[in-house]
Short mmCIF file of C-alpha atoms and ligand atoms in Angstrom, two decimals:
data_model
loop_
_atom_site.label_atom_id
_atom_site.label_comp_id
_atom_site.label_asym_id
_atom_site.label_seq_id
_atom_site.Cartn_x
_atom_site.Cartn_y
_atom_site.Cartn_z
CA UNK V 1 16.89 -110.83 -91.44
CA UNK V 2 13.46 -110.98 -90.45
CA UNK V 3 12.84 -113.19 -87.03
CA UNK V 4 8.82 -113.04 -86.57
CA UNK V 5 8.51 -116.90 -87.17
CA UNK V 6 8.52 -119.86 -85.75
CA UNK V 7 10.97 -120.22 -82.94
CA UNK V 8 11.73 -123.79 -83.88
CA UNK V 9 13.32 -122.14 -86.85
CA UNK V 10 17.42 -122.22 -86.55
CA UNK V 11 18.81 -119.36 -88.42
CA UNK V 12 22.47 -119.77 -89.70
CA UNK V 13 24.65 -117.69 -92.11
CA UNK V 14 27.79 -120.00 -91.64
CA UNK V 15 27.21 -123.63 -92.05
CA UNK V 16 29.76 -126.55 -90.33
CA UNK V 17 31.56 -126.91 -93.91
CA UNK V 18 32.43 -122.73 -93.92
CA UNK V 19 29.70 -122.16 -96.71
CA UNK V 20 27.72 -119.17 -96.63
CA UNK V 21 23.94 -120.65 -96.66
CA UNK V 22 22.28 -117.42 -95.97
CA UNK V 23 23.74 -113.93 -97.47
CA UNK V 24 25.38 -111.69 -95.40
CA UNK V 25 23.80 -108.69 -94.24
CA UNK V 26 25.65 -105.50 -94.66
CA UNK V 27 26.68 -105.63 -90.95
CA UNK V 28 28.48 -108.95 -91.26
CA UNK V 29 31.12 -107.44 -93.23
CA UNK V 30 34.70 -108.47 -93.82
CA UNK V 31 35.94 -106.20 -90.66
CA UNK V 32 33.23 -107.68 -88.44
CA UNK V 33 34.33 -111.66 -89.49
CA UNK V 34 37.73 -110.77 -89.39
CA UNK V 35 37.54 -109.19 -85.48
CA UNK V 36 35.22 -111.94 -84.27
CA UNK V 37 38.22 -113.90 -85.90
CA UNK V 38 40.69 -112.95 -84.15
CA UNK V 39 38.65 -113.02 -80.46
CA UNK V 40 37.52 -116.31 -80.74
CA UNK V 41 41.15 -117.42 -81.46
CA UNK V 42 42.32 -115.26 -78.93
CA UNK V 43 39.76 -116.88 -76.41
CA UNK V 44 40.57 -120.76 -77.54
CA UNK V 45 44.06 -119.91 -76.61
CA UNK V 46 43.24 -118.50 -73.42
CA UNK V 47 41.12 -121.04 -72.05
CA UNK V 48 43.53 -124.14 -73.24
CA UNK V 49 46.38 -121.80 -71.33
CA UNK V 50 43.84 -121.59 -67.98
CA UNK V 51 43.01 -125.76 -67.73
CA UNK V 52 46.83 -126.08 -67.89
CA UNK V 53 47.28 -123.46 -64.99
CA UNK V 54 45.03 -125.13 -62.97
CA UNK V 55 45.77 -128.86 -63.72
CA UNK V 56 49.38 -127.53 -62.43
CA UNK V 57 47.74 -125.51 -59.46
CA UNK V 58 48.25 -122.04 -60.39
CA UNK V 59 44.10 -121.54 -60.90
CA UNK V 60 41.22 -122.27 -58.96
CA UNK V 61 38.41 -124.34 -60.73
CA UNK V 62 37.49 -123.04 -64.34
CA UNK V 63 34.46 -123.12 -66.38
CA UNK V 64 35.94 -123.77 -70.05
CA UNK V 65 34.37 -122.08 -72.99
CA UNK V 66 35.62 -124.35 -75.31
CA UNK V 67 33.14 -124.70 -78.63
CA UNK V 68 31.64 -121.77 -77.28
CA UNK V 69 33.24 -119.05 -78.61
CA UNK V 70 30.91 -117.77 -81.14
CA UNK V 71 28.71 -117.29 -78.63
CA UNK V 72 30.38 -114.84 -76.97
CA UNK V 73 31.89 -113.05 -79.40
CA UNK V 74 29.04 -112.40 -81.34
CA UNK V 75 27.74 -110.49 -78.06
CA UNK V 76 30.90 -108.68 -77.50
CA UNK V 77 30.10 -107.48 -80.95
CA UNK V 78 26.84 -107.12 -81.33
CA UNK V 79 26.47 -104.97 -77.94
CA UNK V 80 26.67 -101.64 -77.69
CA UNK V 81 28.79 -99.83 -75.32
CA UNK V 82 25.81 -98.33 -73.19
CA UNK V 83 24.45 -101.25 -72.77
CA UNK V 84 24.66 -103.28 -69.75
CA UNK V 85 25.92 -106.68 -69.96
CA UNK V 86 24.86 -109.18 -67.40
CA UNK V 87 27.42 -112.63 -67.72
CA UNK V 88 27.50 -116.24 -66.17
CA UNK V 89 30.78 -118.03 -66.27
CA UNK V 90 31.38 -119.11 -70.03
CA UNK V 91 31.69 -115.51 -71.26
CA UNK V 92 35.14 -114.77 -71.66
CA UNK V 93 34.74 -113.77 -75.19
CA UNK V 94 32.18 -111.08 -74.60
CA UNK V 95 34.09 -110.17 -71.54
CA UNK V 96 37.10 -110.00 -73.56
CA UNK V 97 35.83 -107.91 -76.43
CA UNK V 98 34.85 -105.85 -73.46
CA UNK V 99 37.64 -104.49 -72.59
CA UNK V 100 38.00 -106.93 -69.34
CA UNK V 101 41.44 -108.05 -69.95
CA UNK V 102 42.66 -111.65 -69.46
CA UNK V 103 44.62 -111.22 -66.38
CA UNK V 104 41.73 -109.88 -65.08
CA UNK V 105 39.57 -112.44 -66.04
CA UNK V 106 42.40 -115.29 -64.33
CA UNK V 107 42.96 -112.98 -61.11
CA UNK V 108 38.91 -113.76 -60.83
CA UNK V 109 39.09 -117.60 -61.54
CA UNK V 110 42.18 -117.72 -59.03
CA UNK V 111 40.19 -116.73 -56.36
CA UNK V 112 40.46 -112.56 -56.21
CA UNK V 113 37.53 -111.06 -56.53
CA UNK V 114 38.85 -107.92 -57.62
CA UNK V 115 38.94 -109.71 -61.15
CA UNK V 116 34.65 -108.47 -61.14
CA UNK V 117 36.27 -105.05 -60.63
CA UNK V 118 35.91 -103.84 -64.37
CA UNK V 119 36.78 -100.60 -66.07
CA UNK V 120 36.02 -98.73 -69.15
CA UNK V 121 33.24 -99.98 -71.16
CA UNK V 122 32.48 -102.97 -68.75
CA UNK V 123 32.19 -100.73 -66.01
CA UNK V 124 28.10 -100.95 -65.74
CA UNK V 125 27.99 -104.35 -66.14
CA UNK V 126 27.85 -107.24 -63.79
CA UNK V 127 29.88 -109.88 -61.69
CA UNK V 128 30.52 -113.36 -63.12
CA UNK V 129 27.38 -115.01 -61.69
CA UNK V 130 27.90 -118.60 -60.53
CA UNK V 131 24.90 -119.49 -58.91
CA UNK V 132 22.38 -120.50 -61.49
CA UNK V 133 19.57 -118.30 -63.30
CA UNK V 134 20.03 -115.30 -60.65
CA UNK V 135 21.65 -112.82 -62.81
CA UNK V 136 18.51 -113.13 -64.95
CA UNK V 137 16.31 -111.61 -62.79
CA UNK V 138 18.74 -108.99 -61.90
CA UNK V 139 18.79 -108.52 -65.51
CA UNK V 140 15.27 -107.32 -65.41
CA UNK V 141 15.74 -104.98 -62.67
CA UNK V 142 18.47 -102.99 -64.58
CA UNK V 143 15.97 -103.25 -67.68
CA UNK V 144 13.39 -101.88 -65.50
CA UNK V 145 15.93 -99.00 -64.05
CA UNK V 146 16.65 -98.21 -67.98
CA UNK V 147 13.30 -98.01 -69.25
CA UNK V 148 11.92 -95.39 -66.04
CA UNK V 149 14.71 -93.07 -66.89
CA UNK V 150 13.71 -93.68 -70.64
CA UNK V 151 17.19 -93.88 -71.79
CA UNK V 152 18.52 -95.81 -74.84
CA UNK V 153 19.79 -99.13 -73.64
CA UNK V 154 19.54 -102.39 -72.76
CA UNK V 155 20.36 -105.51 -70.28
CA UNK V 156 21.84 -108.63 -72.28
CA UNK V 157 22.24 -111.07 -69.80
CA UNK V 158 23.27 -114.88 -70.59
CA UNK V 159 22.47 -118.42 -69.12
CA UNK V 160 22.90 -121.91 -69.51
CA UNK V 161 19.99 -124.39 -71.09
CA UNK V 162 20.08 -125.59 -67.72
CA UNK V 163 19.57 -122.24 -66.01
CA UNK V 164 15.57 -121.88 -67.86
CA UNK V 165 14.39 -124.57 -65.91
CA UNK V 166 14.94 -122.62 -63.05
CA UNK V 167 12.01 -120.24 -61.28
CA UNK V 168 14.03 -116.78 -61.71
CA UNK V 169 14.50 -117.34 -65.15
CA UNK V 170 10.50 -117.82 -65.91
CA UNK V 171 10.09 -114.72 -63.32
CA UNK V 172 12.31 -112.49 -65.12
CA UNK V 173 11.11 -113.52 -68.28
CA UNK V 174 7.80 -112.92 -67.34
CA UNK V 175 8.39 -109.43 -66.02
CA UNK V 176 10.26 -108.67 -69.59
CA UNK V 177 7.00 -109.37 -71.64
CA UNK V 178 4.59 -107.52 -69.60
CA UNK V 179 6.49 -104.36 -68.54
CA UNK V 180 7.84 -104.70 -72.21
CA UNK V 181 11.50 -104.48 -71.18
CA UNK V 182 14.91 -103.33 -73.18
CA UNK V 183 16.11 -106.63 -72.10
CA UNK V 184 17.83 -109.45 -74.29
CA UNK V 185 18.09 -112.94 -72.84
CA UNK V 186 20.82 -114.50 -74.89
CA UNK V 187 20.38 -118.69 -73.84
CA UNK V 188 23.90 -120.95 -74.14
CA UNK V 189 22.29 -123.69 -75.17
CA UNK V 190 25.48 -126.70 -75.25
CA UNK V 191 22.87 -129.14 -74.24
CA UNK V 192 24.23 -129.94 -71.05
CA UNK V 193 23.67 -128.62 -67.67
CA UNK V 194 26.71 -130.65 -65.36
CA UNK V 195 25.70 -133.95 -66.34
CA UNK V 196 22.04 -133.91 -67.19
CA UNK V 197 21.10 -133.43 -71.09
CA UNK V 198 19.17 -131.21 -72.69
CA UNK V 199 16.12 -133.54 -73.21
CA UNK V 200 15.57 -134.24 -69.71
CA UNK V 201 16.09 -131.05 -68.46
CA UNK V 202 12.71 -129.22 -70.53
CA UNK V 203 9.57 -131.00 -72.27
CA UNK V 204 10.04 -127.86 -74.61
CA UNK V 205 11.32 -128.68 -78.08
CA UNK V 206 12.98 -125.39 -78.04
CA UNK V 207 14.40 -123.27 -75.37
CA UNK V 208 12.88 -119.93 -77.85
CA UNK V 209 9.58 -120.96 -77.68
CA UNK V 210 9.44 -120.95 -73.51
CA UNK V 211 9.47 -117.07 -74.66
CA UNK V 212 5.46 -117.39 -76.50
CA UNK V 213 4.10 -118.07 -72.54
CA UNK V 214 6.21 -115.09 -71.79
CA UNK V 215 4.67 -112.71 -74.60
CA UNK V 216 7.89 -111.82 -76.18
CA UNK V 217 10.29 -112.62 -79.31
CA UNK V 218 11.64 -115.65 -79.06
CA UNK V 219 13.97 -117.63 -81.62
CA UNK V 220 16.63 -119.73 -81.78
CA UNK V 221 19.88 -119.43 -83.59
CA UNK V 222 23.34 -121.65 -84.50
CA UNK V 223 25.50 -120.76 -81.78
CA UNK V 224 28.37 -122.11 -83.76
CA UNK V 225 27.99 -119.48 -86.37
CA UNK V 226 29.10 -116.36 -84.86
CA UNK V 227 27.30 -114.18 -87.77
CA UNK V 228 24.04 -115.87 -86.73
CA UNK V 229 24.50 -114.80 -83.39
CA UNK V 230 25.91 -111.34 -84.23
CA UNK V 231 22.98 -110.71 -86.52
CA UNK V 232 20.34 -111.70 -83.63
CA UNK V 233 21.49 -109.65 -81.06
CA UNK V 234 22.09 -106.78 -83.44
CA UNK V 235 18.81 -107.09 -84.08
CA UNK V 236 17.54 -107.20 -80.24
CA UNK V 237 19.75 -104.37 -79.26
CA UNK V 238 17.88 -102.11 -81.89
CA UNK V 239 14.76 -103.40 -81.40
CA UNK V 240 15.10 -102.82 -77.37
CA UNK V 241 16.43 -98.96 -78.02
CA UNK V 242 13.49 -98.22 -79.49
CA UNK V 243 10.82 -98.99 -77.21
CA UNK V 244 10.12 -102.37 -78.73
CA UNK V 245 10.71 -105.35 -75.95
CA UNK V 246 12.70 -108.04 -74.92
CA UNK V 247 13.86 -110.75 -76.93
CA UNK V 248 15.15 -114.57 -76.17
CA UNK V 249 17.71 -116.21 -78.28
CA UNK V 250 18.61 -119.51 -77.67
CA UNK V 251 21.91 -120.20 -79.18
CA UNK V 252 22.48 -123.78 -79.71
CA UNK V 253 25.99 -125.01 -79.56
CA UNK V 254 27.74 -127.72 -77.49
CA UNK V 255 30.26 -127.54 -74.42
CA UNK V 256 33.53 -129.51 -75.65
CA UNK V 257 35.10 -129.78 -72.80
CA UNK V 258 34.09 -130.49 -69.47
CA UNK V 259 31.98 -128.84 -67.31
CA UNK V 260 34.26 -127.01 -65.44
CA UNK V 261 37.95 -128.41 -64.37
CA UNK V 262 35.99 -130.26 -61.51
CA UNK V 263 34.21 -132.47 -63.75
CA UNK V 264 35.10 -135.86 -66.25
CA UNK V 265 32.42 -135.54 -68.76
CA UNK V 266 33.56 -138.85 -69.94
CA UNK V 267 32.07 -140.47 -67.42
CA UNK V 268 28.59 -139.68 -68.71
CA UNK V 269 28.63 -138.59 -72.01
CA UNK V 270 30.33 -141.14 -75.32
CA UNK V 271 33.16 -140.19 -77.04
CA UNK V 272 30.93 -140.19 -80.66
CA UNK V 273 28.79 -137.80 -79.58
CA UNK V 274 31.94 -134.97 -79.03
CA UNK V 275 33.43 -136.23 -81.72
CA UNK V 276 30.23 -135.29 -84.03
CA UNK V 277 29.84 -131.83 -81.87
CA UNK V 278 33.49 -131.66 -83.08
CA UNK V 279 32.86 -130.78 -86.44
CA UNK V 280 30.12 -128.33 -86.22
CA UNK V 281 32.40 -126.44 -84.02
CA UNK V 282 32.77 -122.45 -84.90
CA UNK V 283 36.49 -121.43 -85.27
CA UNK V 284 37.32 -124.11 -88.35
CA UNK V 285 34.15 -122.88 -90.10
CA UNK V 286 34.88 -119.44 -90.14
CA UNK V 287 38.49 -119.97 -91.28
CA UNK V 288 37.38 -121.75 -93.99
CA UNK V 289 35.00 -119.19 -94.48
CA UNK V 290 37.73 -116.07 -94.36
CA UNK V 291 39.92 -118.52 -96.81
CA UNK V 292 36.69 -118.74 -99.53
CA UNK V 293 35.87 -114.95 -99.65
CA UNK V 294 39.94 -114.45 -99.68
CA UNK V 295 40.56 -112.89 -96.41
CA UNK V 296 42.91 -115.43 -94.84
CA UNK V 297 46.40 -117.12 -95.64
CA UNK V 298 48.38 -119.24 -94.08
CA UNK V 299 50.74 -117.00 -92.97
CA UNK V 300 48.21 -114.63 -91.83
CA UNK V 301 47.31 -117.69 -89.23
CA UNK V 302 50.29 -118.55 -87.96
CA UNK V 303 50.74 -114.14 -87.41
CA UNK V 304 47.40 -114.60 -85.78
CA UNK V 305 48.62 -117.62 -83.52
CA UNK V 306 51.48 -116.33 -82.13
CA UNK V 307 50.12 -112.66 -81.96
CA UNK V 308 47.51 -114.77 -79.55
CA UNK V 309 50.15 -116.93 -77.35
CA UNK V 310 52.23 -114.04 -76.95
CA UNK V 311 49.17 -111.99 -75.33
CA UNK V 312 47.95 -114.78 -73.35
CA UNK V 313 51.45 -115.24 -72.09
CA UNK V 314 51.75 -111.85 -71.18
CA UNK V 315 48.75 -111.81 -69.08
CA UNK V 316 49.74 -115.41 -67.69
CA UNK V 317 52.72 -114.04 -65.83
CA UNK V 318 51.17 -110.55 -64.90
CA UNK V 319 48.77 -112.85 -62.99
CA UNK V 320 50.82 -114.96 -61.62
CA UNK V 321 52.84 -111.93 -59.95
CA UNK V 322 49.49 -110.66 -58.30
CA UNK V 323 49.80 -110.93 -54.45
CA UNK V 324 46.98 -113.03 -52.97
CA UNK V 325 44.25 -111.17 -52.10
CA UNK V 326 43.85 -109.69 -48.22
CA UNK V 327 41.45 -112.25 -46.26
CA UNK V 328 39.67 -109.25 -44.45
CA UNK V 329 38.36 -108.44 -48.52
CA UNK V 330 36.19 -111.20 -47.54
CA UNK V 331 34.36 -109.10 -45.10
CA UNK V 332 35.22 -105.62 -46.22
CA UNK V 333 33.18 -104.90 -49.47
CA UNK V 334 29.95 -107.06 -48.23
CA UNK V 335 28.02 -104.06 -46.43
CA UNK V 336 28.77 -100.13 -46.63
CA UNK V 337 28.85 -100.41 -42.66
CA UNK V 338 29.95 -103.95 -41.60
CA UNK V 339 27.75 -105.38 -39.04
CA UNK V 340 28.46 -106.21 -35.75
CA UNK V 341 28.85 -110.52 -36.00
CA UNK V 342 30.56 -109.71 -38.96
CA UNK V 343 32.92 -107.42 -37.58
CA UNK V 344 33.83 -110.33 -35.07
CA UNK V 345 33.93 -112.87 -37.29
CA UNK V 346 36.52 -111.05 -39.00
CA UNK V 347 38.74 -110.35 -36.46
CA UNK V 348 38.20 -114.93 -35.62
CA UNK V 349 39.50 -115.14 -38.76
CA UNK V 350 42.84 -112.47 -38.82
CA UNK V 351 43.82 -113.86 -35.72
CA UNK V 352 43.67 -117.89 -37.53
CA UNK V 353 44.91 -117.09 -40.65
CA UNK V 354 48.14 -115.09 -38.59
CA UNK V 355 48.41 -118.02 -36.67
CA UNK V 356 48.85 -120.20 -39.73
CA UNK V 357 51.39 -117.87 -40.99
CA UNK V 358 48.76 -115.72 -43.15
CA UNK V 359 49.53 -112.06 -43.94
C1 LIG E 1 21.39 -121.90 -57.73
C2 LIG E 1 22.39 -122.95 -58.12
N1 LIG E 1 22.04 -124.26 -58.10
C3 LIG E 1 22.94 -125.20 -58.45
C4 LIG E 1 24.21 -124.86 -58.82
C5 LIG E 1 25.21 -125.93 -59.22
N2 LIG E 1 25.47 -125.84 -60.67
C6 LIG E 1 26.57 -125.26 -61.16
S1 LIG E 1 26.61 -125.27 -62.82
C7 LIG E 1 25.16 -126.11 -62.92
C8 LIG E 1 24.59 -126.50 -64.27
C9 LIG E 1 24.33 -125.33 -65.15
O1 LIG E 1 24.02 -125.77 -66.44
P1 LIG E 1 23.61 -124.75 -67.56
O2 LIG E 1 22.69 -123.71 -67.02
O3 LIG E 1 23.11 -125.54 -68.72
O4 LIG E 1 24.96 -124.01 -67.92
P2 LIG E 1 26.33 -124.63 -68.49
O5 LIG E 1 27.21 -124.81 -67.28
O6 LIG E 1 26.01 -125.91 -69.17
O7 LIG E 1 26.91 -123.62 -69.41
C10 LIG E 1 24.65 -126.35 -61.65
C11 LIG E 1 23.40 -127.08 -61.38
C12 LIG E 1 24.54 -123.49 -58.81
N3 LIG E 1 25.75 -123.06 -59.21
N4 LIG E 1 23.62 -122.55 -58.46
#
């Protein structure tokens, strides 16, 4: 698929019925829509598993990736395993298809950092990143590091819609087009940052086309359709190995559920407009897509379902044996040397936290 047009162009393979509108490249085979399958169920499972742990106190707050999915499994995917991913909090798919397993990922939303501590092919890449936009221009740094020691890779890093109204995200972006980075900025657009929409967050009509300024690729995809947003960043990752630039992709989906577990989204947003988001969501499509090309039965589902709970499960009681993390981790992986007020800062806090009975 060609993407040198307009970036108010959305391209989709999968529409909301399941129907294939656009045909299938020869990457989006049947083992590609089959694995992106089975980690976006994987993932739906997991997160509806984490908002009960923590509506019965056994997490900390939680960003849900529900309607998301596609998103990030189309990443997970699309990304090669040299290449260095960069998240924010909604991307436990990519995470996931990471190798970064689901205990892992809880242990980090319960509070112990040592959940960022990844292995294996996720060992380059970053942190969760909470505050908002930063990770982008980190993202150009390590796209700068990669293109001095000319080696073939690149920095994906993710945001919110709400995160490229932000300074560091122009910045970065700006530092992408003229140094003509291997970096991929893959936009979450679910069209609400906390409370505030989409349309009063940009006077853009697109997120993609804040990448013309920029001087760089920029166009926007369904983020419901995971082969749409396969194929894009397939297509960036090449494109970035061979000398060729940065590219943005706005991926326009919606978040289904709250903000994160601290939030009612009910209070400002009407139950018609979820309900409508509802069915454009990417899971059902793609089943009904895997039933139409013959792929998927019923009782290949149900396999699929409880192959899912029973991992989830599994990972749900290895983290809930975890020991709380030490409170001196708080000070002891901050600075190679610890400094001096830090150093007695700690030792305030060992001697509270003993005092209220703290290990
Ligand atoms: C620098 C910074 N400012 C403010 C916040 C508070 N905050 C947390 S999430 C959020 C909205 C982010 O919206 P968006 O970028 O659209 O991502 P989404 O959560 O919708 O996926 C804000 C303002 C923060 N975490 N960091």
């Amino acid at each position: 698929m060609q993407y040198t047009t307009t970036p108010y162009q959305q391209k989709q393979f999968i529409n909301e019925e399941g129907l294939c509108v656009t045909p299938l490249t020869s990457h989006l085979n049947n083992a590609m829509l089959l694995e992106s399958y089975r980690a976006m169920v994987m993932i739906r499972t997991f997160d509806q598993r984490v908002v009960a742990l923590q509506r019965t106190g056994q997490m900390g707050t939680y960003a849900s990736c529900l309607g998301q999915e596609a998103i990030g499994a189309g990443i997970g995917l699309a990304l090669g395993a040299e290449d260095v991913f960069l998240p924010y909090y909604r991307d436990q798919a990519t995470q996931y298809l990471r190798g970064v397993p689901l205990e892992q990922q809880m242990q980090y939303w319960g509070g112990n950092e040592w959940g960022n501590h990844f292995t294996g092919v996720a060992a380059q890449d970053f942190p969760n990143c909470v505050p908002i936009a930063t990770q982008v221009t980190h993202a150009a740094g390590v796209a700068s590091a990669i293109k001095i020691r000319g080696e073939k890779r690149c920095a994906l890093v993710t945001c919110g819609d709400g995160a490229t109204s932000r300074g560091d995200f122009y910045e970065a972006m700006n530092l992408a087009g003229v140094w003509q980075l291997p970096m991929i900025m893959v936009v979450n657009n679910n069209q609400w940052a906390i409370s505030v929409p989409r349309q009063i967050q940009t006077g853009a009509t697109t997120i993609a086309q804040k990448a013309v300024a920029a001087g760089i690729e920029g166009f926007q995809v369904d983020g419901n359709d995971v082969c749409a947003v396969y194929d894009a960043v397939h297509y960036a990752v090449k494109k970035a190995h061979c000398g060729k630039g940065s590219t943005l992709i706005e991926a326009v989906s919606y978040r289904l559920g709250d903000h994160t577990t601290a939030d009612d989204a009910t209070r400002y947003r009407s139950h018609e407009e979820v309900n409508e988001a509802w069915k454009r969501e990417p899971i059902k499509r793609l089943q009904t897509c895997l039933h139409q090309k013959g792929l998927w039965s019923e009782n290949q589902e149900q396999a699929l379902l409880s192959e899912c709970k029973q991992e989830v499960e599994q990972s749900v009681q290895a983290y809930l044996k975890h020991e709380e993390q030490p409170v001196s981790d708080l000070f002891d992986y901050l600075f190679e040397e610890t400094p001096s007020h830090l150093v007695t800062q700690k030792e305030h806090v060992l001697k509270k936290w003993s005092m209220l009975g703290g290990k």
